[in-house]
Tab-separated table of C-alpha atoms in Angstrom:
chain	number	residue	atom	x	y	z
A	297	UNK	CA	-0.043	21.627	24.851
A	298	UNK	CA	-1.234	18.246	23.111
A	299	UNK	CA	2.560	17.139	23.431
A	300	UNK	CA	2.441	18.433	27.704
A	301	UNK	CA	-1.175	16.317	27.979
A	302	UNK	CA	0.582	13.365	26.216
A	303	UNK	CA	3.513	13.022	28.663
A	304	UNK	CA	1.277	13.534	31.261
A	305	UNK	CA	-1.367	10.529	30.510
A	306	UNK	CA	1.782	8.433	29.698
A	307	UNK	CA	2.941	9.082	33.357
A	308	UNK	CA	-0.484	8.527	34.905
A	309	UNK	CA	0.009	4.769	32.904
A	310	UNK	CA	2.808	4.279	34.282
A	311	UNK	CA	1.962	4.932	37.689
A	312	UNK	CA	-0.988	2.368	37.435
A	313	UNK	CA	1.291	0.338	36.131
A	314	UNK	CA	-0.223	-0.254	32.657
A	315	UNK	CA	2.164	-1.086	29.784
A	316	UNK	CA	2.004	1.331	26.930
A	317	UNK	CA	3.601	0.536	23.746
A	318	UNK	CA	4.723	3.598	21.417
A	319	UNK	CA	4.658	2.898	17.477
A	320	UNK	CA	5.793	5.294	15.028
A	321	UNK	CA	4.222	5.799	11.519
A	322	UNK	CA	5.027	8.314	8.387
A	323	UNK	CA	1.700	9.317	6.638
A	324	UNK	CA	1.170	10.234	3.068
A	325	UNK	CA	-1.893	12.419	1.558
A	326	UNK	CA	-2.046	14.493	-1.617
A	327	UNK	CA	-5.249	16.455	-0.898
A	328	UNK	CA	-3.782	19.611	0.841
A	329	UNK	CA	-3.332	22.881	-1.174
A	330	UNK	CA	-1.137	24.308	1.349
A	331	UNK	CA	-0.008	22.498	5.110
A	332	UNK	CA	2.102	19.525	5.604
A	333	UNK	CA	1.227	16.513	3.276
A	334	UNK	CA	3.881	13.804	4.784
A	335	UNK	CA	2.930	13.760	8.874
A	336	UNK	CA	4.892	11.941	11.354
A	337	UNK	CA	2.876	10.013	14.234
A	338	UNK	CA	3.194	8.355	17.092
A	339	UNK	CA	0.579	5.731	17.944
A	340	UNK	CA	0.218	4.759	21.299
A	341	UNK	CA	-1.812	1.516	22.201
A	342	UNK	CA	-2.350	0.903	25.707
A	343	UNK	CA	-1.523	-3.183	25.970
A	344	UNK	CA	-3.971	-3.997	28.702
A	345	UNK	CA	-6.748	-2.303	27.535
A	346	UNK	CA	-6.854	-2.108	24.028
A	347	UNK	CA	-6.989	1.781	24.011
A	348	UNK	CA	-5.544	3.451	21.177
A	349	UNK	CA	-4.079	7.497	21.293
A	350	UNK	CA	-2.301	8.898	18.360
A	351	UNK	CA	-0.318	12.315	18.272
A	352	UNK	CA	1.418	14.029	15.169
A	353	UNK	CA	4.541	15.039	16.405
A	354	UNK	CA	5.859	17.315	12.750
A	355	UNK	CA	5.626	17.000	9.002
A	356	UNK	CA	7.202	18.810	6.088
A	357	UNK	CA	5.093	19.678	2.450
A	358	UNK	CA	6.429	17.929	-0.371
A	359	UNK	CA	4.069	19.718	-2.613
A	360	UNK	CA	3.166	16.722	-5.719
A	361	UNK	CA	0.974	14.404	-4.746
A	362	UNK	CA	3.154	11.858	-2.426
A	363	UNK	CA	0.406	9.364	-2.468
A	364	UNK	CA	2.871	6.456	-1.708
A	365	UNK	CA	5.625	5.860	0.156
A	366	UNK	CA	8.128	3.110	1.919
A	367	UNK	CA	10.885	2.272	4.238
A	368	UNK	CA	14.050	0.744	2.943
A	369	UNK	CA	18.004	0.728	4.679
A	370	UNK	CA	17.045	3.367	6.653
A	371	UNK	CA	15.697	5.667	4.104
A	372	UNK	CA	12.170	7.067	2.862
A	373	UNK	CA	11.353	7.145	-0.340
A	374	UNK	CA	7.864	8.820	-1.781
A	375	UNK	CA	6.705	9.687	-5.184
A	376	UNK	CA	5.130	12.462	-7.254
A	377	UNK	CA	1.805	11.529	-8.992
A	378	UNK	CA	-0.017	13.631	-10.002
A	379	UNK	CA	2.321	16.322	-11.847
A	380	UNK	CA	2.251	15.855	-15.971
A	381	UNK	CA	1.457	13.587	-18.188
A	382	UNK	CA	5.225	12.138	-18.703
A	383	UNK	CA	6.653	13.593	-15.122
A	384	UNK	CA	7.077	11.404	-12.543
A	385	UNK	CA	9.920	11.675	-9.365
A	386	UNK	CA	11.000	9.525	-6.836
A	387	UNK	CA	12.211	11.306	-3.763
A	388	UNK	CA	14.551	10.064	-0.911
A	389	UNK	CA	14.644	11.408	2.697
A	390	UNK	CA	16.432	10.198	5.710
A	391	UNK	CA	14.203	10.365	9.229
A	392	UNK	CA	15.182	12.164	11.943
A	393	UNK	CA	14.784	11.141	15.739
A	394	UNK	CA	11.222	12.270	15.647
A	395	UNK	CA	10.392	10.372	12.374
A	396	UNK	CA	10.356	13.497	10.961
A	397	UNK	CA	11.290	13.374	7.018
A	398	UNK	CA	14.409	15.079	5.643
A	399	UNK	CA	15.060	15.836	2.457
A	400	UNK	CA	18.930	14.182	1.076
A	401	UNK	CA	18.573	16.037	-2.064
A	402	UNK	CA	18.640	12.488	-4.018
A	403	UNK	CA	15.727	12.360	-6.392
A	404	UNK	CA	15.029	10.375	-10.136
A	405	UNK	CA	12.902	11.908	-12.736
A	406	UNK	CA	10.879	8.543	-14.614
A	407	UNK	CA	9.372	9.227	-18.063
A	408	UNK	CA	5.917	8.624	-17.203
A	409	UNK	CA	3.008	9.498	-16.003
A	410	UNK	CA	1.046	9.203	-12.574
A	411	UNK	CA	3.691	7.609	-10.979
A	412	UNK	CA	1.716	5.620	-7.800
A	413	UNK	CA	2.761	2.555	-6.477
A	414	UNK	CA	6.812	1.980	-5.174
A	415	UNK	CA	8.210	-2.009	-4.241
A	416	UNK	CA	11.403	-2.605	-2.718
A	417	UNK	CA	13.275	-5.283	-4.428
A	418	UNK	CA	16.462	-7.007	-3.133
A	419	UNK	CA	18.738	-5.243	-5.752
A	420	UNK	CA	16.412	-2.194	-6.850
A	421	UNK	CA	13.163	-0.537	-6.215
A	422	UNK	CA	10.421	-0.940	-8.659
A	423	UNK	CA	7.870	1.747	-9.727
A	424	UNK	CA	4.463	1.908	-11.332
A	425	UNK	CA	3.271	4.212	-13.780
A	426	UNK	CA	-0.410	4.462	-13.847
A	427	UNK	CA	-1.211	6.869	-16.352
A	428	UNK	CA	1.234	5.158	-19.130
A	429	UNK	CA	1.901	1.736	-17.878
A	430	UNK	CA	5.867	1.847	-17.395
A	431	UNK	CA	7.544	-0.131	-14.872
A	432	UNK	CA	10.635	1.021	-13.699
A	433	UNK	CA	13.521	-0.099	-11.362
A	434	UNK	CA	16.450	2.291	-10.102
A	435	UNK	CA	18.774	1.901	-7.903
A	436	UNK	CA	18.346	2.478	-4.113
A	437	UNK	CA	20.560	5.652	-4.474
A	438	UNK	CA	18.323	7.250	-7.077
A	439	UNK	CA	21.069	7.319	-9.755
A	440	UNK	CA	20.027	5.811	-12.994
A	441	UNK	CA	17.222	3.371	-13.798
A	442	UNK	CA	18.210	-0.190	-13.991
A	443	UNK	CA	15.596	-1.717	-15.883
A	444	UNK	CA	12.423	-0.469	-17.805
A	445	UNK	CA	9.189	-2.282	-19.718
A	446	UNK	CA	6.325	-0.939	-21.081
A	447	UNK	CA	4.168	-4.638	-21.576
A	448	UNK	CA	1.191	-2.547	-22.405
A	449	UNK	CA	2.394	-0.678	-25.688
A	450	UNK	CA	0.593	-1.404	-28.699
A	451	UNK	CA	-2.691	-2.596	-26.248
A	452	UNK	CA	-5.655	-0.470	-28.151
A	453	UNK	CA	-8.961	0.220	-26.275
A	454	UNK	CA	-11.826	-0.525	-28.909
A	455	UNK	CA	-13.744	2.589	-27.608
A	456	UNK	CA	-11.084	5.298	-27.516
A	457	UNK	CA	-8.711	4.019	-29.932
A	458	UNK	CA	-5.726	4.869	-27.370
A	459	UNK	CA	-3.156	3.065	-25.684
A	460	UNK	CA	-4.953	1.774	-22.275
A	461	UNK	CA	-2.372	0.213	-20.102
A	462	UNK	CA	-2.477	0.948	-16.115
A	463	UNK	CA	0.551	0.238	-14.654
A	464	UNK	CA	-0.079	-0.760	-10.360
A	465	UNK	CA	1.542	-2.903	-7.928
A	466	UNK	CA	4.750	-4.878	-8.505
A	467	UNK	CA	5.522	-8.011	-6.339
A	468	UNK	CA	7.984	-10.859	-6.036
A	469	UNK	CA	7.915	-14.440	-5.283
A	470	UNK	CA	9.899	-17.323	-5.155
A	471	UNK	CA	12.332	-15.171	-7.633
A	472	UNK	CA	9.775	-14.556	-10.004
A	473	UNK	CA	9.000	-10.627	-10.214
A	474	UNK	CA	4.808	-9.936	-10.855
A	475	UNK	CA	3.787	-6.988	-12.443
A	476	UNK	CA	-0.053	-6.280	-12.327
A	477	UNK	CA	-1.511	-4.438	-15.304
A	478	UNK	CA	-5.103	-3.059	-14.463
A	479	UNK	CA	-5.665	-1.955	-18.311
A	480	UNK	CA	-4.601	-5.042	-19.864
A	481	UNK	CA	-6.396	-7.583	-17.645
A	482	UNK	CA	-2.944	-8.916	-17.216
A	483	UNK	CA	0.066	-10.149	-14.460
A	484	UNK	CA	3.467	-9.873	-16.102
A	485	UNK	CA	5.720	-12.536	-14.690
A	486	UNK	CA	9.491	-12.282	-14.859
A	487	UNK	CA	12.238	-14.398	-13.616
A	488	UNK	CA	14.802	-12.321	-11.534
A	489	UNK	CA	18.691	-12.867	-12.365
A	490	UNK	CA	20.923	-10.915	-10.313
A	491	UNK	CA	17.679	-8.738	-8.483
A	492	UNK	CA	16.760	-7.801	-11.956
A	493	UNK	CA	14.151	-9.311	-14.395
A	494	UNK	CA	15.773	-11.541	-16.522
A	495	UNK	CA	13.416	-13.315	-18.476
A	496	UNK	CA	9.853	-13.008	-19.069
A	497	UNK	CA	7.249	-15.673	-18.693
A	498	UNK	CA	3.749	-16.189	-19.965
A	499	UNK	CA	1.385	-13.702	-18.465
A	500	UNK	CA	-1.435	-14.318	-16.566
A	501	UNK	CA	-4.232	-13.374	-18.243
A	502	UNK	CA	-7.546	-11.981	-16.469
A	503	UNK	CA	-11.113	-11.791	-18.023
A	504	UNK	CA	-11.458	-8.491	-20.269
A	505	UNK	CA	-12.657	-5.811	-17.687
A	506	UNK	CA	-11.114	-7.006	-14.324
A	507	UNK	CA	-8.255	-4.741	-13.588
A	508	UNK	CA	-5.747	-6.338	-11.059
A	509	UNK	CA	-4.411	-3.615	-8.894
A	510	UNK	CA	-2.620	-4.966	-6.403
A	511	UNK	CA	-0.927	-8.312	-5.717
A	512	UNK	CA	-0.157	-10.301	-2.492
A	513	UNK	CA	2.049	-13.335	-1.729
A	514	UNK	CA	0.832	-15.676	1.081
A	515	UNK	CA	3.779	-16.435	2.618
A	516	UNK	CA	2.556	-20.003	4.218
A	517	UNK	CA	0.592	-21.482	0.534
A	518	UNK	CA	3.155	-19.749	-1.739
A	519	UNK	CA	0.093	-18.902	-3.456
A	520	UNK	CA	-0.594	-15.193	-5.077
A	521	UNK	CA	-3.318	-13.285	-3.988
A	522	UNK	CA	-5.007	-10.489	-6.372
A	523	UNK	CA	-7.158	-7.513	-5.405
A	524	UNK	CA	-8.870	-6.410	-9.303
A	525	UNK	CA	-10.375	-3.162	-8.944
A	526	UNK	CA	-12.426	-2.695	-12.025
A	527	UNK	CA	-13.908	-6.187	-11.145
A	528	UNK	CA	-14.613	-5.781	-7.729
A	529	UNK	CA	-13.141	-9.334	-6.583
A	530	UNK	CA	-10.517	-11.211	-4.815
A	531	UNK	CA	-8.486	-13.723	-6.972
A	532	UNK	CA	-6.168	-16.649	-5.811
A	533	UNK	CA	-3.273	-18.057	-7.708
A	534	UNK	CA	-1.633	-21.623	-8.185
A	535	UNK	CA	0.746	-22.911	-10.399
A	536	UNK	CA	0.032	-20.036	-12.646
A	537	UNK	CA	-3.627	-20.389	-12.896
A	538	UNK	CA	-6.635	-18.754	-10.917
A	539	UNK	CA	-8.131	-21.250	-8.595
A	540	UNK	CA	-10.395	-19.243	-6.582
A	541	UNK	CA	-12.343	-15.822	-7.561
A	542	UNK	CA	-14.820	-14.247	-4.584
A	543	UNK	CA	-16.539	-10.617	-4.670
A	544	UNK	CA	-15.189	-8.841	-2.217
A	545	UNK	CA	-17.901	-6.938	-0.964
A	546	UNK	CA	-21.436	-7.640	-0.217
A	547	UNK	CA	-22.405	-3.710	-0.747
A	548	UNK	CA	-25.389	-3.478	-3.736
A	549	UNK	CA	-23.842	-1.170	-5.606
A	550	UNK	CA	-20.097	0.180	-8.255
A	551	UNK	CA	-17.229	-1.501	-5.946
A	552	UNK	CA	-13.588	-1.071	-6.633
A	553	UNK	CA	-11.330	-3.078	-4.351
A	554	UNK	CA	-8.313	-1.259	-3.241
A	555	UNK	CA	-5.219	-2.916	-1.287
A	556	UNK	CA	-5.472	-5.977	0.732
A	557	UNK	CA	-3.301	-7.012	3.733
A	558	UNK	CA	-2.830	-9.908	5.749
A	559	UNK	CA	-4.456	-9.294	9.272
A	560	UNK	CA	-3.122	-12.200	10.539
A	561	UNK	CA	-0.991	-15.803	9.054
A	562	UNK	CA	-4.668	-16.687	7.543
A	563	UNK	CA	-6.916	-13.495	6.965
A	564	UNK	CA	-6.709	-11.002	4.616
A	565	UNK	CA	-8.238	-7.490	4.570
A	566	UNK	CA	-9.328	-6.001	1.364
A	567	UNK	CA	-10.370	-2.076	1.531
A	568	UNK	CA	-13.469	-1.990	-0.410
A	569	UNK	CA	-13.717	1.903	-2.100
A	570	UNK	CA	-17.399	2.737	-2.958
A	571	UNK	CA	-18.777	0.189	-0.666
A	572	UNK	CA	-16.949	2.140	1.705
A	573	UNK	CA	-16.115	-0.916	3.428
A	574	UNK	CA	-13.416	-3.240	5.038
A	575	UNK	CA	-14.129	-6.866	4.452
A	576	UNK	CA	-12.323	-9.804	6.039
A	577	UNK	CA	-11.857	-13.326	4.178
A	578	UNK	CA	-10.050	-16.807	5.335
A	579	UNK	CA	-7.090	-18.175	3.543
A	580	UNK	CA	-7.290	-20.858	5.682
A	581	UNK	CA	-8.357	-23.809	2.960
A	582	UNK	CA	-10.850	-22.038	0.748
A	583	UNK	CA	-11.757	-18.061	0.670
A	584	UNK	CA	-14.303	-17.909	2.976
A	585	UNK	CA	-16.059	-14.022	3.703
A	586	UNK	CA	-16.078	-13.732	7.926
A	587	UNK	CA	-17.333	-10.138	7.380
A	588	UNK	CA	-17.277	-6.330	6.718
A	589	UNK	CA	-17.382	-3.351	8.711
A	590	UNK	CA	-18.160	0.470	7.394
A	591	UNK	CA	-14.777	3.093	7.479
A	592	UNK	CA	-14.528	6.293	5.806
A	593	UNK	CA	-14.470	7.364	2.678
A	594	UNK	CA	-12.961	5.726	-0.383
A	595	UNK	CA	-10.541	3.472	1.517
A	596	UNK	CA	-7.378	3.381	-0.648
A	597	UNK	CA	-4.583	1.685	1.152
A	598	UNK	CA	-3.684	-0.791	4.239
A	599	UNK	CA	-0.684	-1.099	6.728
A	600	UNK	CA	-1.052	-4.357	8.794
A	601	UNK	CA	1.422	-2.851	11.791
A	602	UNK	CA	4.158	-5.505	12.384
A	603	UNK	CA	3.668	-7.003	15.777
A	604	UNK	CA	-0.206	-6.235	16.867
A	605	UNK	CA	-3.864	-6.581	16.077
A	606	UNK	CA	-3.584	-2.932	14.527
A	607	UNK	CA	-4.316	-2.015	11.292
A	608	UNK	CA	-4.326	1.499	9.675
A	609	UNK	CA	-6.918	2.361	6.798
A	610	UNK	CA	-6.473	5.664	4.482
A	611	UNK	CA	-9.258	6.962	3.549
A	612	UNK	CA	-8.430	9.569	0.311
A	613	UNK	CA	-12.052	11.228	-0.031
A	614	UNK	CA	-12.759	11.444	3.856
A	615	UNK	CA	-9.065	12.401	4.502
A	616	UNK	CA	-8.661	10.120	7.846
A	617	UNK	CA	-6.086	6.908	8.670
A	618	UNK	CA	-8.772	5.007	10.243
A	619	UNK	CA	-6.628	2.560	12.900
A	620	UNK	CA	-8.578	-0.627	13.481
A	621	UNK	CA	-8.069	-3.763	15.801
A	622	UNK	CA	-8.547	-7.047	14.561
A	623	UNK	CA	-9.510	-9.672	16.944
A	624	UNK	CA	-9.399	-12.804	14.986
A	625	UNK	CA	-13.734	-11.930	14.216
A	626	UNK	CA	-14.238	-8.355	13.639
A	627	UNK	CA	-12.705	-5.255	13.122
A	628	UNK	CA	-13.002	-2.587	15.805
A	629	UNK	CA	-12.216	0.978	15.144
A	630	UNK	CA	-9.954	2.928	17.128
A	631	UNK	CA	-8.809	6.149	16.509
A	632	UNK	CA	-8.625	8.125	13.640
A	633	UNK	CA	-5.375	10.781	12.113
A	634	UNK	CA	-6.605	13.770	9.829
A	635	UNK	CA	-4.762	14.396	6.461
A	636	UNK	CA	-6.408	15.667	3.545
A	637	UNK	CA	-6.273	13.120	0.686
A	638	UNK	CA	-4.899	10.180	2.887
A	639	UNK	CA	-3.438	8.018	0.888
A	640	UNK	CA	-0.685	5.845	2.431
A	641	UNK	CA	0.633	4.721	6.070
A	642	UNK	CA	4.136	3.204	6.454
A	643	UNK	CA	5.407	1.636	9.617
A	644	UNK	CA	8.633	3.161	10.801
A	645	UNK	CA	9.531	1.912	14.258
A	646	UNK	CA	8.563	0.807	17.806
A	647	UNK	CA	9.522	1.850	21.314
């Protein structure tokens, strides 16, 4: 029926002559006890008007906490998170002509544990372990792993006495490979030899309690952006030191700062979870804060979608993608797509 009302608005557009663009999208959430937890959807945004319609058009259950997944040569690959203390899996699936995931059978077990953040290199694809703090990087065919580091081994916390690394987003620029290390206020920096770190350089090194969680090239500066969660701020990067540091939220209250995206060639989006909040800053010469608009709860993760003024915001305690428009000022919200424990949006195609 949804499907039958679908077609039918699309052909009403098309009468009128309005131009309708079709994008599709593969969703992630790992809050469902039983349903699909990877969703396929087609976003529709009506190019004259602005309008925004979304429709899930199938999903499959992967069962362990995919809370993150990409797109690379035509494949999908997702992880397992939440499932032991040292069990982690990688999973591969082809798409089919709905966008629908299907399993290949290909899959890599990593020892360690909360597996949560995946980066496609050019020769391998990188994972993050949260709970222990391994990096990884196997090959695209999910064969054997390629490289492993564990930088925060022998790191004590003073308090528990235990081993406090946190493992999060990897990144790579100008052929140097970053690793960010929430636990041990650090950015491992590599140099890459072959798509593979070769040799490693001096860290960055963050003031004790600011947790970087995810890191950003700007493409333009060929400066680094950070995101540090337990600090709630925004950090810049030059020439291996920090030359900017801003609060990303204005909210009176705990803040911690999830993924940011570019909205545009000079504005980045950081997803602000406790403050509950988007906020927009300029790149353009110094940070500068242009604003911050309410979402849903505990925003975790950001897809700029290639090609528009759309921007989809997971929400893992509300269980919504919240699709916003950017219009260069403010965000305006859109449409929203259930899924319990959103976690993750990935752009697949566009018709």
């Amino acid at each position: 029926h949804v499907t039958q009302t679908r077609h039918a608005q699309k052909a009403c557009a098309e009468m009128r002559g309005i131009m309708e663009q079709e994008i599709r999208l593969l969703c992630s959430g790992y809050g469902a006890e039983t349903g699909s937890d990877l969703l396929a959807v087609k976003l529709f945004e009506n190019t004259e008007t602005g309008e925004v319609h979304t429709e899930i058009t199938g999903g499959i259950r992967q069962g362990d906490s995919p809370s993150f997944s990409l797109l690379h040569g035509g494949f999908l690959y997702t992880v397992a998170e939440l499932v032991g203390e040292k069990h982690a899996y990688i999973y591969q699936y082809r798409l089919s002509e709905d966008g629908i995931p299907v399993p290949t059978g290909k899959k890599i077990f990593l020892p360690g544990g909360e597996l949560c953040h995946l980066y496609a290199g050019k020769k391998a694809l990188y994972a993050s372990c949260y709970g222990t703090g391994d990096f990884f990087a196997v090959d695209y065919d999910l064969e054997k792993i390629r490289w492993y580091r564990s930088p925060g081994a022998g790191v004590i916390d003073a308090q528990t006495e235990k081993i406090c690394p946190h493992a999060h987003w990897v990144s790579e620029q100008d052929n140097i490979l970053y690793l960010a290390d929430l636990g041990c206020d650090r950015i491992y920096r590599y140099e890459l030899k072959d798509g593979l770190p070769e040799k490693e350089l001096e860290a960055l090194v963050l003031p004790t309690g600011e947790g970087p969680r995810q890191l950003l090239p700007e493409k333009e500066s060929g400066k680094l952006l950070s995101a540090q969660e337990l600090g709630g701020t925004l950090r810049r990067w030059k020439n291996g030191g920090c030359s900017e540091c801003v609060k990303t939220s204005r909210f009176d209250g705990t803040n911690y700062p999830g993924t940011i995206c570019m909205a545009d060639e000079k504005t980045v989006i950081v997803c602000n979870r406790g403050a509950n909040t988007l906020s927009a800053f300029s790149t353009d010469g110094k940070l500068r804060y242009i604003g911050e608009w309410a979402t849903d709860n505990w925003p975790r993760h950001l897809l700029q979608i290639p090609g528009t003024d759309l921007i989809v915001n997971a929400c893992n305690k509300e269980g919504t993608l919240v699709i916003f428009a950017w219009n260069g000022k403010e965000l305006i919200r859109k449409d929203e797509i259930i899924l319990p424990g959103a976690s993750c949006a990935v752009y697949l195609s566009e018709k």
